[in-house]
Amino acid sequence: MKTAAPPKHSKILILDFGSQYTQVIARRIRELQVYSEIVPYNIPLKEIVDLAPNGIILSGGPASVYDKGAPQIDKEIFSSGIPVLGICYGLMQMAHHLGGKVVFTGRREYGAGMLQINNGSQLFDGLGNQLDVWNSHGDEVTALPNGFAVAATTEGCNFAAVEDRQRKLYGLQFHPEVAHTPRGREILQNFVYHICHCAMDWTMGSFIEEACERVRAQVGDAKVVLGLSGGVDSSVTAALLHKAIGDQLTCIFVNNGLLRSREEEVVQRVFGENFHIKLKYVDASDRFLKKLRGIIDPEQKRKLIGNEFIDVFQHATEELLAEDRHRGAAGGGYKFLAQGTLYPDVIESVSIAGNPSQVIKSHHNVGGLPEKMHFELVEPVRQLFKDEVRQVGLQLGLPKEIVYRQPFPGPGLAVRILGEVTEERLSILRAADTIVQSEMEAADWYYKVWQSFAVLLPVQSVGVMGDQRTYENTVALRIVESQDGMTADWVRMPNEILARISNRICNEVRGVNRVVYDISSKPPSTIEWE
Ligand code: XMP
């Protein structure tokens, strides 16, 4: 399923040659309020014409144009009349296919450079004569194709920016999309607004209206069920669907007994009481805890929890049906299952050797549901990046505590309790977790980090309390920063905050006498401990 926006929108297509920055380019364009979509590099011109973009950006990529099997563009694209901006490998593609000369340098390095702008290119309108840029050196252009001129140089590169104004083809050796090119946004702006003539018509307000129309057209008067976890994606999906189809939506919230303290209250208050969304609350704690008894293997825990969730969810929809029948409600069963799938999950990833964006670990919490229950899917936010989903959530009136909450894994506290999950260990971890969360909030750090949480280790050690020797549990603190969860680093927290968290946990949580701070990055560690 393509994720094309309705044709009335301006649109930039991004051809993905496997750069780690492809999604960053797409986000930068959307920040300019222009819709952008990522497609594989080998998309034929015919399909591009059908999508009717105002302009095309060729991403960078890890290959050399001379590599065996190197990704090659359909070169007809260059004579289509659609403006093209090639970045790094994209520039090489342009030079290589249009008769210029590209040499293989055999090295791949990045570095800061100073760009000298020479010929008044529209790309650099309003940017003066010099710019800090972030270079990437792989292949290098050594001779330009016919019709091209140099637009800017750097010390090490005579062809840092090139252009063929007639054919509206532009190429950059450096990366305008990264933060290390501070005025890169303005370069992209010049391309998108002045060369491609895009209108600023991608706003979350218009998205909401259009998404509601699309949902109504898709589901008609059928019923939709949604597994609400309280996380950002399913919460925004719930609010959006509620706006679109009101009471045709029913959310199911499963308490698996592995939630944080008072989580179920927050979800019921926000969605049931404030939004008046039909919400079926299922307390299945006992079932989950029974299943988990004696299990210590992390993967086994995850599988058990996933399977159990599917069973509970299925049972809950059957109950909903029975309740409807009992009330004599009109309409058939629940034909649709809504999911908060986001754009990064649906981008067709290109497979290029050495492409770091390939190493993706996905977590499909309700992945088995559609197959098993013959649902059709409704995925109203599948066009959006996370930051856009948050904006939609705010515009729909969801509170900040939901919209900006930190990610929480589907298997919940079970993957933060190493060893067996028992009621007692859950209540120890819950108490410690509540302290971490409240201290992070009080110190204004909760929203600055990707995640901050406690992990209960299967390690006991000796301590002293008053005059008493203790022999009790260890809690590890995990506080990380990250862009997308794929890589992460531990946060250099102010010592006083760590000290306060540690003191409170040791003093207030019965059964814990030691707190340690996890100073590992991802990779090689992961964020969660299991
Ligand atoms: P890891 O532990 O793989 O986690 O470094 C990366 C990010 O994913 C979250 N995570 C999950 N999210 N279901 C989810 O929805 C899961 O099963 C799951 N496991 C890990 C984790 O909290 C981190 O943000």
XYZ file of C-alpha atoms and ligand atoms in Angstrom:
554
model
C 0.000 0.000 0.000
C 1.443 3.357 -1.036
C 1.195 6.174 1.409
C 0.654 8.919 -1.133
C -0.927 12.108 0.092
C -3.930 13.359 -1.815
C -2.880 14.940 -5.122
C -3.692 18.476 -4.060
C -0.580 18.501 -1.902
C 2.823 19.661 -3.019
C 5.192 16.752 -2.777
C 8.888 15.925 -2.790
C 9.969 12.360 -3.538
C 13.128 11.093 -1.935
C 14.893 8.291 -3.753
C 16.637 6.184 -1.159
C 20.121 4.979 -2.026
C 20.586 3.567 1.472
C 21.892 6.604 3.346
C 21.605 6.644 7.104
C 20.204 10.167 6.595
C 17.358 9.361 4.187
C 14.689 9.693 6.857
C 16.327 12.859 8.116
C 15.930 14.399 4.655
C 12.251 13.443 4.645
C 11.742 14.992 8.061
C 13.551 18.188 7.124
C 11.275 18.609 4.100
C 8.174 18.026 6.200
C 9.415 20.584 8.703
C 9.166 23.011 5.792
C 5.460 22.047 5.671
C 5.886 20.167 2.416
C 4.850 16.516 2.160
C 7.722 14.155 1.405
C 7.790 10.480 0.704
C 10.645 7.987 0.545
C 10.741 5.514 -2.343
C 13.379 2.969 -3.412
C 16.139 4.329 -5.690
C 15.138 2.094 -8.611
C 11.585 3.378 -8.961
C 10.868 3.704 -12.689
C 10.117 7.115 -14.165
C 6.586 6.023 -15.021
C 5.730 5.481 -11.365
C 7.275 8.792 -10.456
C 5.125 10.554 -13.022
C 2.055 8.897 -11.502
C 3.010 10.238 -8.093
C 3.383 13.719 -9.619
C 6.037 15.180 -7.326
C 7.125 18.811 -7.556
C 10.721 17.729 -7.090
C 13.006 14.799 -6.400
C 15.870 14.427 -3.941
C 18.431 11.667 -4.387
C 19.787 10.582 -1.017
C 23.365 9.729 -0.256
C 24.370 6.123 0.114
C 27.172 3.816 1.202
C 28.066 2.482 -2.259
C 30.536 3.645 -4.891
C 29.042 4.068 -8.358
C 31.663 1.566 -9.507
C 30.744 -1.168 -7.019
C 29.400 -4.322 -8.562
C 25.648 -4.139 -8.134
C 25.810 -0.476 -7.041
C 22.323 1.061 -6.990
C 21.631 2.893 -10.247
C 18.851 5.331 -10.983
C 16.502 5.177 -13.989
C 18.405 7.885 -15.855
C 15.299 8.984 -17.792
C 14.426 10.806 -14.580
C 17.038 13.435 -15.411
C 15.245 14.407 -18.622
C 11.738 14.380 -17.123
C 11.666 18.097 -16.429
C 11.119 17.451 -12.696
C 13.728 19.325 -10.610
C 16.278 16.979 -9.021
C 18.657 17.573 -6.116
C 21.356 14.902 -5.721
C 23.072 14.694 -2.352
C 26.477 13.009 -2.102
C 25.927 9.594 -3.792
C 22.927 11.216 -5.498
C 25.308 13.739 -7.047
C 27.558 10.881 -8.198
C 24.570 9.249 -9.876
C 23.849 12.461 -11.706
C 27.424 12.983 -12.873
C 27.942 9.316 -13.750
C 24.789 8.928 -15.850
C 24.937 12.275 -17.620
C 28.458 11.939 -19.006
C 30.579 13.521 -16.269
C 33.516 11.828 -14.600
C 33.446 10.251 -11.162
C 36.520 8.801 -9.526
C 36.647 6.230 -6.792
C 38.734 7.569 -3.936
C 38.601 4.413 -1.874
C 38.050 6.337 1.333
C 34.892 7.326 3.113
C 35.182 10.079 5.638
C 33.112 12.880 6.987
C 34.264 16.274 8.073
C 33.513 19.944 8.465
C 34.301 22.226 5.540
C 33.880 25.827 4.437
C 31.804 26.272 1.320
C 32.670 29.135 -1.076
C 29.645 30.110 -3.105
C 30.510 31.514 -6.526
C 27.852 31.869 -9.159
C 24.677 33.108 -7.509
C 22.880 29.773 -7.648
C 19.255 29.862 -6.576
C 20.094 27.061 -4.132
C 22.124 29.509 -2.053
C 19.825 32.531 -2.269
C 20.150 34.695 0.802
C 23.065 32.690 2.204
C 26.020 35.020 1.487
C 29.373 33.803 0.146
C 30.517 31.324 2.749
C 28.863 28.495 4.652
C 29.864 25.839 7.149
C 29.024 22.461 5.677
C 29.340 18.808 6.633
C 31.187 16.949 3.911
C 31.118 13.359 3.051
C 33.974 12.028 0.975
C 33.473 8.857 -0.956
C 33.525 9.005 -4.732
C 34.392 12.379 -6.214
C 33.261 14.179 -9.330
C 36.297 15.252 -11.409
C 34.570 16.427 -14.596
C 31.076 17.838 -15.035
C 28.514 16.610 -17.551
C 27.633 18.973 -20.401
C 25.359 21.771 -19.353
C 26.543 21.797 -15.724
C 28.353 24.612 -13.928
C 30.080 24.859 -10.567
C 27.953 26.612 -7.944
C 30.269 26.275 -4.925
C 33.596 24.792 -3.888
C 35.352 23.739 -0.701
C 39.082 23.577 -0.053
C 39.232 19.906 -0.931
C 36.527 19.775 -3.565
C 36.104 21.744 -6.798
C 32.599 20.436 -7.324
C 31.010 20.831 -3.891
C 27.805 22.173 -5.478
C 26.926 21.950 -9.157
C 23.921 22.814 -11.266
C 22.323 22.704 -14.666
C 19.796 25.498 -14.399
C 18.209 24.704 -17.731
C 17.321 21.145 -16.788
C 16.816 22.067 -13.090
C 19.398 19.517 -11.931
C 21.359 20.291 -8.771
C 24.008 18.350 -6.888
C 25.704 18.725 -3.494
C 28.751 16.830 -2.298
C 27.915 17.780 1.294
C 24.877 16.986 3.439
C 22.431 19.895 3.843
C 20.111 17.735 5.975
C 22.397 17.230 8.985
C 22.716 19.561 11.950
C 26.436 20.028 11.218
C 25.427 22.050 8.152
C 23.806 24.825 10.194
C 22.147 26.621 7.276
C 21.267 23.454 5.398
C 17.604 24.042 6.088
C 17.745 27.226 4.022
C 19.373 25.378 1.113
C 16.578 22.807 1.186
C 14.076 25.620 1.516
C 15.435 27.274 -1.632
C 15.181 24.003 -3.514
C 11.714 23.136 -2.302
C 10.042 26.547 -2.429
C 11.864 28.403 -5.195
C 13.059 25.701 -7.560
C 10.242 23.153 -7.121
C 7.554 25.769 -6.337
C 6.052 23.735 -3.494
C 3.337 25.286 -1.362
C 3.476 25.006 2.428
C 0.401 22.818 2.581
C 1.500 19.943 4.824
C 0.191 20.871 8.246
C -1.084 18.628 10.996
C -4.400 20.474 10.960
C -4.976 19.553 7.334
C -3.648 16.056 7.980
C -6.257 15.494 10.693
C -9.112 16.550 8.434
C -7.904 14.400 5.555
C -7.135 11.401 7.750
C -10.657 11.540 9.176
C -12.121 11.583 5.680
C -9.952 8.663 4.621
C -10.942 6.615 7.674
C -14.643 7.285 7.111
C -14.319 6.265 3.481
C -12.460 3.094 4.445
C -14.656 1.805 7.255
C -18.095 3.066 6.276
C -20.408 2.199 9.146
C -18.424 -0.865 10.272
C -16.978 -1.222 13.761
C -13.329 -0.780 14.617
C -11.393 -2.170 17.525
C -8.069 -0.821 18.787
C -5.628 -2.216 21.336
C -4.858 0.828 23.454
C -1.601 0.589 25.384
C -1.384 4.137 26.663
C 1.730 4.736 24.538
C 1.879 7.705 22.176
C 1.110 5.896 18.917
C -1.962 3.966 20.002
C -3.222 6.935 22.030
C -3.050 9.333 19.098
C -4.605 6.695 16.843
C -7.470 6.349 19.327
C -8.078 10.091 19.531
C -7.941 10.478 15.760
C -10.312 7.585 15.112
C -12.665 8.838 17.760
C -12.823 12.175 15.970
C -13.411 10.389 12.664
C -15.947 7.730 13.599
C -16.999 8.344 17.216
C -18.709 5.357 18.778
C -17.875 3.011 15.918
C -14.514 2.750 17.683
C -13.994 0.623 20.757
C -10.623 0.511 22.478
C -9.470 -2.477 24.456
C -7.015 -1.837 27.237
C -5.430 -4.973 28.604
C -3.938 -4.806 32.059
C -1.329 -7.552 31.843
C -0.200 -7.009 35.424
C 3.142 -5.753 34.106
C 2.249 -2.074 33.985
C 3.765 0.811 35.855
C 2.067 2.078 38.924
C -1.362 3.637 38.241
C -0.989 3.256 34.481
C -4.449 1.779 34.117
C -5.956 4.710 36.020
C -4.335 7.269 33.718
C -5.578 5.524 30.583
C -9.112 5.133 31.912
C -9.221 8.741 33.073
C -7.874 10.257 29.837
C -9.731 8.129 27.322
C -12.842 7.016 29.159
C -13.655 10.076 31.238
C -12.147 12.965 29.256
C -12.563 11.774 25.701
C -15.628 9.575 26.232
C -14.112 6.912 24.052
C -15.715 3.475 24.377
C -13.125 1.642 26.404
C -13.155 -1.957 27.457
C -10.833 -2.514 30.380
C -9.665 -6.078 30.776
C -7.815 -7.043 33.919
C -5.858 -10.117 32.880
C -3.037 -9.728 35.441
C -3.604 -13.128 36.995
C -3.476 -14.932 33.661
C -0.210 -13.288 32.664
C 1.459 -13.780 36.039
C 0.432 -17.407 36.133
C 1.954 -17.982 32.699
C 5.161 -16.272 33.741
C 5.654 -18.373 36.836
C 9.090 -19.972 36.850
C 10.128 -18.393 33.522
C 13.512 -16.697 33.464
C 14.522 -16.796 29.802
C 13.964 -13.318 28.261
C 12.793 -14.521 24.858
C 10.433 -17.027 26.418
C 8.954 -14.260 28.558
C 8.395 -12.079 25.498
C 6.779 -14.901 23.516
C 4.483 -15.943 26.332
C 3.346 -12.383 26.892
C 2.780 -11.810 23.155
C 0.721 -14.978 22.756
C -1.252 -14.359 25.880
C -2.057 -10.869 24.672
C -3.495 -12.229 21.432
C -5.689 -14.678 23.347
C -6.938 -12.054 25.782
C -7.604 -9.574 22.997
C -9.477 -12.116 20.936
C -11.592 -13.082 23.907
C -12.315 -9.413 24.641
C -13.588 -8.776 21.100
C -15.847 -11.810 21.382
C -17.211 -10.373 24.618
C -17.792 -7.033 22.910
C -19.806 -8.778 20.226
C -21.853 -10.637 22.788
C -22.495 -7.395 24.690
C -23.606 -5.687 21.475
C -25.941 -8.535 20.682
C -27.327 -8.430 24.185
C -28.065 -4.713 23.821
C -29.613 -5.360 20.410
C -27.109 -3.006 18.824
C -27.155 -2.755 15.053
C -24.336 -3.710 12.679
C -22.087 -6.688 12.245
C -18.900 -7.644 13.975
C -15.658 -5.833 14.357
C -14.348 -5.845 10.839
C -11.405 -3.533 11.353
C -8.418 -3.506 13.648
C -6.732 -0.133 14.083
C -3.001 0.099 14.670
C -0.671 2.994 15.385
C 1.806 2.044 12.672
C 4.176 4.909 11.856
C 5.954 5.895 8.660
C 9.384 4.506 9.600
C 7.726 1.052 9.897
C 6.352 1.120 6.375
C 9.167 2.636 4.337
C 10.311 -0.040 1.917
C 13.907 -0.366 2.958
C 16.477 -0.775 0.219
C 19.032 -3.470 0.625
C 22.529 -2.197 0.029
C 25.641 -3.762 1.519
C 27.015 -1.689 4.367
C 23.777 0.188 4.851
C 23.408 0.844 8.556
C 19.700 1.537 8.267
C 19.220 -2.175 7.611
C 20.031 -3.271 11.133
C 16.571 -2.675 12.478
C 15.006 -4.504 15.376
C 11.271 -4.197 15.265
C 8.826 -4.800 18.053
C 5.398 -5.786 16.876
C 3.363 -6.039 20.018
C 0.122 -7.055 18.383
C 1.668 -8.454 15.223
C -0.243 -11.743 15.283
C -3.699 -10.208 15.539
C -4.713 -9.399 11.965
C -3.737 -12.826 10.591
C -5.364 -14.757 13.365
C -8.603 -12.829 13.507
C -9.083 -11.900 9.840
C -9.236 -8.220 10.563
C -8.732 -5.545 7.990
C -6.257 -2.941 9.149
C -6.885 0.741 9.733
C -3.624 2.631 10.120
C -4.448 6.320 10.124
C -1.001 7.587 11.153
C 1.111 5.431 8.856
C 2.155 8.530 6.903
C 3.610 10.236 9.942
C 6.920 10.470 11.721
C 6.905 10.346 15.508
C 7.241 14.104 15.958
C 4.265 14.604 13.630
C 2.202 12.069 15.592
C 2.927 14.084 18.722
C 1.751 17.290 17.073
C -1.444 15.552 15.972
C -1.964 14.304 19.530
C -1.596 17.813 20.957
C -3.966 19.266 18.361
C -6.529 16.615 19.238
C -6.298 17.682 22.875
C -4.330 14.809 24.379
C -2.421 15.833 27.509
C 1.353 16.326 27.479
C 1.784 13.383 29.868
C 0.553 11.097 27.085
C 1.953 12.863 24.032
C 5.494 13.211 25.352
C 5.676 10.113 27.478
C 8.720 7.952 27.230
C 8.486 4.661 25.329
C 7.434 1.668 27.381
C 7.924 -1.868 26.045
C 4.912 -4.047 25.259
C 6.068 -6.823 27.629
C 6.208 -4.155 30.323
C 8.016 -4.572 33.592
C 8.590 -8.266 32.840
C 11.642 -7.362 30.747
C 12.918 -5.114 33.536
C 12.813 -7.849 36.128
C 15.722 -10.139 35.484
C 14.865 -13.628 36.559
C 11.421 -14.702 37.626
C 8.525 -12.255 37.565
C 6.561 -12.475 40.806
C 4.049 -10.197 42.514
C 6.624 -9.316 45.132
C 9.339 -8.413 42.629
C 6.817 -6.448 40.566
C 5.855 -4.346 43.535
C 9.509 -3.665 44.380
C 10.197 -2.556 40.817
C 7.012 -0.493 40.621
C 7.953 1.397 43.755
C 11.482 2.061 42.479
C 10.187 3.056 39.033
C 7.740 5.550 40.541
C 10.598 7.217 42.400
C 12.739 7.414 39.252
C 9.888 8.931 37.306
C 8.878 11.459 39.933
C 12.456 12.617 40.574
C 13.135 12.952 36.836
C 9.988 15.033 36.508
C 10.731 17.135 39.568
C 14.237 17.921 38.268
C 12.844 18.740 34.793
C 14.755 15.902 33.193
C 11.945 13.476 32.318
C 11.200 15.042 28.919
C 14.862 15.703 28.101
C 15.860 12.054 27.889
C 14.656 9.177 25.720
C 13.986 6.874 28.659
C 14.630 6.743 32.370
C 13.687 3.673 34.364
C 14.634 1.147 37.001
C 15.612 -2.482 36.465
C 15.435 -5.100 39.189
C 18.471 -7.370 39.166
C 18.588 -10.937 40.437
C 21.490 -9.916 42.636
C 21.490 -9.577 46.390
C 24.252 -7.941 48.313
C 25.155 -6.986 51.833
C 24.194 -3.636 53.265
C 23.694 -1.997 56.607
C 20.639 -0.197 57.892
C 20.790 1.251 61.406
C 22.787 -1.379 63.219
C 21.340 -4.169 61.145
C 23.094 -6.129 58.439
C 20.871 -6.440 55.343
C 21.082 -8.797 52.398
C 18.819 -7.409 49.727
C 18.123 -6.602 46.080
C 19.944 -4.370 43.633
C 18.227 -1.874 41.365
C 19.940 -0.606 38.214
C 19.077 2.822 36.853
C 18.903 3.122 33.086
C 18.759 6.668 31.699
C 19.487 7.034 27.998
C 19.361 9.568 25.216
C 18.474 8.502 21.694
C 16.882 9.746 18.473
C 14.876 6.667 17.601
C 15.831 3.862 19.973
C 18.129 2.267 17.394
C 21.265 3.619 19.005
C 21.536 5.205 22.432
C 23.959 6.587 24.944
C 23.734 6.773 28.715
C 22.996 10.228 30.022
C 25.634 12.090 32.022
C 23.121 13.025 34.698
C 23.915 15.606 37.376
C 25.235 13.672 40.380
C 22.765 15.291 42.771
C 19.806 13.851 40.870
C 21.346 10.378 40.815
C 22.067 10.714 44.512
C 18.506 11.708 45.312
C 17.050 8.819 43.313
C 19.424 6.352 44.928
C 18.758 7.623 48.460
C 15.042 7.528 48.015
C 15.016 4.023 46.539
C 17.223 2.611 49.295
C 15.235 4.358 52.018
C 11.720 3.958 50.714
C 11.608 0.706 48.787
C 11.599 -2.218 51.091
C 13.834 -4.997 49.793
C 16.416 -2.813 48.034
C 19.730 -1.800 49.593
C 21.824 -0.929 46.531
C 21.370 1.201 43.395
C 23.803 1.144 40.454
C 23.925 3.309 37.317
C 24.108 1.627 33.915
C 26.854 3.307 31.849
C 26.580 1.265 28.672
C 25.657 2.585 25.256
C 23.667 0.856 22.535
C 25.336 -0.863 20.754
C 26.750 -3.042 22.180
C 24.155 -3.080 24.978
C 20.431 -2.663 24.355
C 18.261 -0.133 26.138
C 16.080 -2.671 27.908
C 17.972 -5.321 29.863
C 16.002 -8.183 28.330
P 16.117 -2.177 22.943
O 16.000 -2.821 24.270
O 15.937 -3.130 21.802
O 14.913 -1.174 22.846
O 17.378 -1.368 22.807
C 14.774 -0.163 21.886
C 13.521 0.621 22.197
O 12.385 -0.213 22.004
C 11.638 -0.338 23.213
N 11.179 -1.729 23.286
C 9.945 -2.134 22.956
N 8.888 -1.441 22.537
N 7.636 -3.431 22.442
C 7.730 -2.088 22.285
O 6.754 -1.456 21.903
C 8.659 -4.213 22.855
O 8.554 -5.421 22.965
C 9.879 -3.517 23.131
N 11.104 -3.922 23.539
C 11.878 -2.813 23.640
C 12.600 0.037 24.311
O 11.917 0.492 25.472
C 13.448 1.072 23.644
O 12.820 2.341 23.638
